Amino acid sequence: MIKKTKSKKIQLVNRAAMFRLALFAIFLSIIIFTGWFIMIRMPGKSYRGQLPPLTPSEIILQNNLKQTVEKLSQEIGEHNFIFYKNLVTAADFLDDSLVKYGYKVQRQGYEISGKKYYNLEVEIPGTDKANEIVIIGGHYDSVTASPGANDNSSGAAGVLELARIFAGKNISRTLRFVEFVNEEPPFFWTPDMGSMVYAKRCQARGEKIMAMLSLETIGYYSDIPGSQKYPFPLDLIYPGTGDFIAFVGNIDSGNLVRNVISLFRKYAQFPSEGAALPGKIPGVGWSDHWSFWQYNYPALMVTDTAPFRYPYYHTEEDTPDKINYDRMARVVAGLEKVISDLVGIK
């Protein structure tokens, strides 16, 4: 009788343990599924297959992007707080280019150690939704000891070309193009970062920023398997070939990420990946979109993933010959369609 009682107790304990294990497995599955659904799952399908020939407008884009990248990183060269005169020259070049496209450039100046630094802003006012603002931005400074062709002359050139394309358009929401200064160290993630100065002003004015897209290193692509790296565990999820453009935001910007990549996949025949991840994961907040998160604005980064793909990241070898202008033009052309939808072209 005692043995039977002990046997029943053991069975009950085992059942209870199995029940707890089953509950834990269900709970873990829910967490994994929820995380995948919220952070990883993106609408639409990434384009796969041979890239079509460039259209006439994309050929113009390709040539213009190449000229701007060469101007900033080759002719002007390293431009940052150390090479301050070059930084001023780069700002003047971008300012003059925007003026040629018919814009009135607003310079947001601020001082660091007795030197003046400028964000450059142009705006196309919206009509029926003028108080709702979409911002397309990228930084134009280079890191020290680098000419900065991909990081970030490519992004600055992309912003400039999109401004050219949208000049004079009739749109529903207000559209701004901003060339940010001082994204690179020692200003990175500090109050003196150009985009932080800008985002702080947006909040002070009570502006309603609906979306901010940061163009960050958008010019390098590779068809070689293994050319794409990620921080763990993303390497278990995403493709290992660096032939795509990425749309990356934090979890709070998830709806924006999903909307933007859905539009890109709808209009562009080019590989794309997207994620809305915790901002503390390495790389997720490594650009000007991070500044807008600090003021609770939805923002994402458009990127070739920089150090996770580009072998010349933050080196003196980040030169214009490393850029794939054909693919860069396709990305910018796709972004044109995305932005058209975001602002409501009339």
PDB file of C-alpha atoms in Angstrom, residues 182-305:
ATOM      1  CA  ASN A 182      28.194  66.369 -37.287  1.00  0.00           C
ATOM      2  CA  GLU A 183      26.808  62.846 -37.242  1.00  0.00           C
ATOM      3  CA  GLU A 184      30.258  61.310 -36.835  1.00  0.00           C
ATOM      4  CA  PRO A 185      32.320  61.126 -33.596  1.00  0.00           C
ATOM      5  CA  PRO A 186      32.941  62.985 -31.360  1.00  0.00           C
ATOM      6  CA  PHE A 187      29.405  64.324 -31.849  1.00  0.00           C
ATOM      7  CA  PHE A 188      27.679  60.980 -32.407  1.00  0.00           C
ATOM      8  CA  TRP A 189      24.848  60.415 -29.896  1.00  0.00           C
ATOM      9  CA  THR A 190      25.533  63.746 -28.163  1.00  0.00           C
ATOM     10  CA  PRO A 191      23.537  67.003 -27.975  1.00  0.00           C
ATOM     11  CA  ASP A 192      25.917  68.482 -30.598  1.00  0.00           C
ATOM     12  CA  MET A 193      24.970  65.921 -33.244  1.00  0.00           C
ATOM     13  CA  GLY A 194      23.383  67.918 -36.067  1.00  0.00           C
ATOM     14  CA  SER A 195      20.231  65.820 -36.228  1.00  0.00           C
ATOM     15  CA  MET A 196      19.807  66.079 -32.442  1.00  0.00           C
ATOM     16  CA  VAL A 197      19.897  69.862 -32.694  1.00  0.00           C
ATOM     17  CA  TYR A 198      17.339  69.661 -35.491  1.00  0.00           C
ATOM     18  CA  ALA A 199      14.992  67.156 -33.810  1.00  0.00           C
ATOM     19  CA  LYS A 200      15.071  69.178 -30.584  1.00  0.00           C
ATOM     20  CA  ARG A 201      13.910  72.229 -32.528  1.00  0.00           C
ATOM     21  CA  CYS A 202      11.109  70.199 -34.108  1.00  0.00           C
ATOM     22  CA  GLN A 203       9.823  69.252 -30.667  1.00  0.00           C
ATOM     23  CA  ALA A 204      10.185  72.813 -29.362  1.00  0.00           C
ATOM     24  CA  ARG A 205       8.026  74.020 -32.234  1.00  0.00           C
ATOM     25  CA  GLY A 206       5.444  71.315 -31.585  1.00  0.00           C
ATOM     26  CA  GLU A 207       5.884  69.951 -35.108  1.00  0.00           C
ATOM     27  CA  LYS A 208       4.038  66.815 -36.153  1.00  0.00           C
ATOM     28  CA  ILE A 209       6.692  64.615 -37.765  1.00  0.00           C
ATOM     29  CA  MET A 210       4.892  61.685 -39.409  1.00  0.00           C
ATOM     30  CA  ALA A 211       8.017  59.998 -40.748  1.00  0.00           C
ATOM     31  CA  MET A 212      11.771  60.528 -40.866  1.00  0.00           C
ATOM     32  CA  LEU A 213      13.951  58.539 -43.289  1.00  0.00           C
ATOM     33  CA  SER A 214      17.699  58.674 -42.728  1.00  0.00           C
ATOM     34  CA  LEU A 215      19.820  57.794 -45.771  1.00  0.00           C
ATOM     35  CA  GLU A 216      22.982  56.234 -44.367  1.00  0.00           C
ATOM     36  CA  THR A 217      25.651  54.487 -46.497  1.00  0.00           C
ATOM     37  CA  ILE A 218      23.478  53.410 -49.406  1.00  0.00           C
ATOM     38  CA  GLY A 219      26.091  52.708 -52.093  1.00  0.00           C
ATOM     39  CA  TYR A 220      27.776  49.305 -51.572  1.00  0.00           C
ATOM     40  CA  TYR A 221      26.404  45.953 -52.748  1.00  0.00           C
ATOM     41  CA  SER A 222      27.857  42.495 -53.252  1.00  0.00           C
ATOM     42  CA  ASP A 223      26.608  39.284 -54.891  1.00  0.00           C
ATOM     43  CA  ILE A 224      29.163  37.152 -53.044  1.00  0.00           C
ATOM     44  CA  PRO A 225      27.687  34.664 -50.545  1.00  0.00           C
ATOM     45  CA  GLY A 226      28.901  35.475 -47.049  1.00  0.00           C
ATOM     46  CA  SER A 227      29.442  39.151 -47.850  1.00  0.00           C
ATOM     47  CA  GLN A 228      26.707  40.172 -45.403  1.00  0.00           C
ATOM     48  CA  LYS A 229      27.250  39.985 -41.630  1.00  0.00           C
ATOM     49  CA  TYR A 230      24.966  40.645 -38.667  1.00  0.00           C
ATOM     50  CA  PRO A 231      25.098  40.766 -34.881  1.00  0.00           C
ATOM     51  CA  PHE A 232      23.759  37.548 -33.327  1.00  0.00           C
ATOM     52  CA  PRO A 233      21.007  36.308 -33.597  1.00  0.00           C
ATOM     53  CA  LEU A 234      20.106  38.260 -36.745  1.00  0.00           C
ATOM     54  CA  ASP A 235      22.621  36.164 -38.678  1.00  0.00           C
ATOM     55  CA  LEU A 236      20.234  33.221 -38.207  1.00  0.00           C
ATOM     56  CA  ILE A 237      17.367  35.084 -39.868  1.00  0.00           C
ATOM     57  CA  TYR A 238      18.560  37.331 -42.686  1.00  0.00           C
ATOM     58  CA  PRO A 239      20.352  36.477 -45.980  1.00  0.00           C
ATOM     59  CA  GLY A 240      24.130  36.195 -46.113  1.00  0.00           C
ATOM     60  CA  THR A 241      24.573  37.962 -49.453  1.00  0.00           C
ATOM     61  CA  GLY A 242      24.861  41.756 -49.332  1.00  0.00           C
ATOM     62  CA  ASP A 243      22.832  42.589 -52.426  1.00  0.00           C
ATOM     63  CA  PHE A 244      19.885  44.308 -50.712  1.00  0.00           C
ATOM     64  CA  ILE A 245      18.905  47.645 -49.213  1.00  0.00           C
ATOM     65  CA  ALA A 246      17.750  47.555 -45.580  1.00  0.00           C
ATOM     66  CA  PHE A 247      15.047  49.506 -43.764  1.00  0.00           C
ATOM     67  CA  VAL A 248      15.775  49.533 -40.027  1.00  0.00           C
ATOM     68  CA  GLY A 249      13.858  51.118 -37.181  1.00  0.00           C
ATOM     69  CA  ASN A 250      13.181  50.627 -33.494  1.00  0.00           C
ATOM     70  CA  ILE A 251      10.093  48.839 -32.201  1.00  0.00           C
ATOM     71  CA  ASP A 252       8.164  52.093 -31.718  1.00  0.00           C
ATOM     72  CA  SER A 253       8.762  52.884 -35.411  1.00  0.00           C
ATOM     73  CA  GLY A 254       7.596  49.443 -36.519  1.00  0.00           C
ATOM     74  CA  ASN A 255       4.498  50.663 -38.347  1.00  0.00           C
ATOM     75  CA  LEU A 256       6.610  53.117 -40.338  1.00  0.00           C
ATOM     76  CA  VAL A 257       9.161  50.420 -41.215  1.00  0.00           C
ATOM     77  CA  ARG A 258       6.449  48.056 -42.413  1.00  0.00           C
ATOM     78  CA  ASN A 259       4.713  50.771 -44.417  1.00  0.00           C
ATOM     79  CA  VAL A 260       7.902  51.968 -46.098  1.00  0.00           C
ATOM     80  CA  ILE A 261       9.220  48.531 -47.029  1.00  0.00           C
ATOM     81  CA  SER A 262       5.786  47.532 -48.292  1.00  0.00           C
ATOM     82  CA  LEU A 263       5.775  50.548 -50.614  1.00  0.00           C
ATOM     83  CA  PHE A 264       9.368  49.929 -51.718  1.00  0.00           C
ATOM     84  CA  ARG A 265       8.594  46.314 -52.579  1.00  0.00           C
ATOM     85  CA  LYS A 266       5.481  47.414 -54.436  1.00  0.00           C
ATOM     86  CA  TYR A 267       7.288  49.889 -56.675  1.00  0.00           C
ATOM     87  CA  ALA A 268      10.968  48.847 -56.850  1.00  0.00           C
ATOM     88  CA  GLN A 269      12.519  45.811 -58.497  1.00  0.00           C
ATOM     89  CA  PHE A 270      15.386  45.601 -56.041  1.00  0.00           C
ATOM     90  CA  PRO A 271      16.148  43.266 -53.083  1.00  0.00           C
ATOM     91  CA  SER A 272      15.104  44.627 -49.692  1.00  0.00           C
ATOM     92  CA  GLU A 273      15.055  43.574 -46.054  1.00  0.00           C
ATOM     93  CA  GLY A 274      13.472  45.245 -43.050  1.00  0.00           C
ATOM     94  CA  ALA A 275      13.361  45.043 -39.272  1.00  0.00           C
ATOM     95  CA  ALA A 276      11.921  46.905 -36.289  1.00  0.00           C
ATOM     96  CA  LEU A 277      14.310  45.985 -33.503  1.00  0.00           C
ATOM     97  CA  PRO A 278      15.257  47.093 -30.003  1.00  0.00           C
ATOM     98  CA  GLY A 279      17.373  50.210 -30.361  1.00  0.00           C
ATOM     99  CA  LYS A 280      20.161  48.765 -28.201  1.00  0.00           C
ATOM    100  CA  ILE A 281      21.085  46.106 -30.770  1.00  0.00           C
ATOM    101  CA  PRO A 282      24.382  47.183 -32.410  1.00  0.00           C
ATOM    102  CA  GLY A 283      23.782  49.085 -35.639  1.00  0.00           C
ATOM    103  CA  VAL A 284      20.060  49.722 -35.206  1.00  0.00           C
ATOM    104  CA  GLY A 285      20.505  53.315 -34.032  1.00  0.00           C
ATOM    105  CA  TRP A 286      23.728  54.209 -35.820  1.00  0.00           C
ATOM    106  CA  SER A 287      22.552  57.245 -37.756  1.00  0.00           C
ATOM    107  CA  ASP A 288      20.468  60.403 -37.649  1.00  0.00           C
ATOM    108  CA  HIS A 289      17.151  58.596 -37.207  1.00  0.00           C
ATOM    109  CA  TRP A 290      18.278  57.878 -33.620  1.00  0.00           C
ATOM    110  CA  SER A 291      17.998  61.589 -32.796  1.00  0.00           C
ATOM    111  CA  PHE A 292      14.328  61.592 -33.746  1.00  0.00           C
ATOM    112  CA  TRP A 293      13.651  58.587 -31.516  1.00  0.00           C
ATOM    113  CA  GLN A 294      14.848  60.687 -28.575  1.00  0.00           C
ATOM    114  CA  TYR A 295      11.869  62.979 -29.185  1.00  0.00           C
ATOM    115  CA  ASN A 296       9.395  60.157 -29.847  1.00  0.00           C
ATOM    116  CA  TYR A 297       9.195  60.687 -33.597  1.00  0.00           C
ATOM    117  CA  PRO A 298       8.844  57.663 -35.914  1.00  0.00           C
ATOM    118  CA  ALA A 299      12.071  57.280 -37.865  1.00  0.00           C
ATOM    119  CA  LEU A 300      14.042  54.654 -39.753  1.00  0.00           C
ATOM    120  CA  MET A 301      17.370  54.188 -41.485  1.00  0.00           C
ATOM    121  CA  VAL A 302      17.764  53.292 -45.163  1.00  0.00           C
ATOM    122  CA  THR A 303      21.142  51.583 -45.422  1.00  0.00           C
ATOM    123  CA  ASP A 304      23.403  49.030 -47.058  1.00  0.00           C
ATOM    124  CA  THR A 305      24.149  48.069 -43.405  1.00  0.00           C
TER     125      THR A 305
END
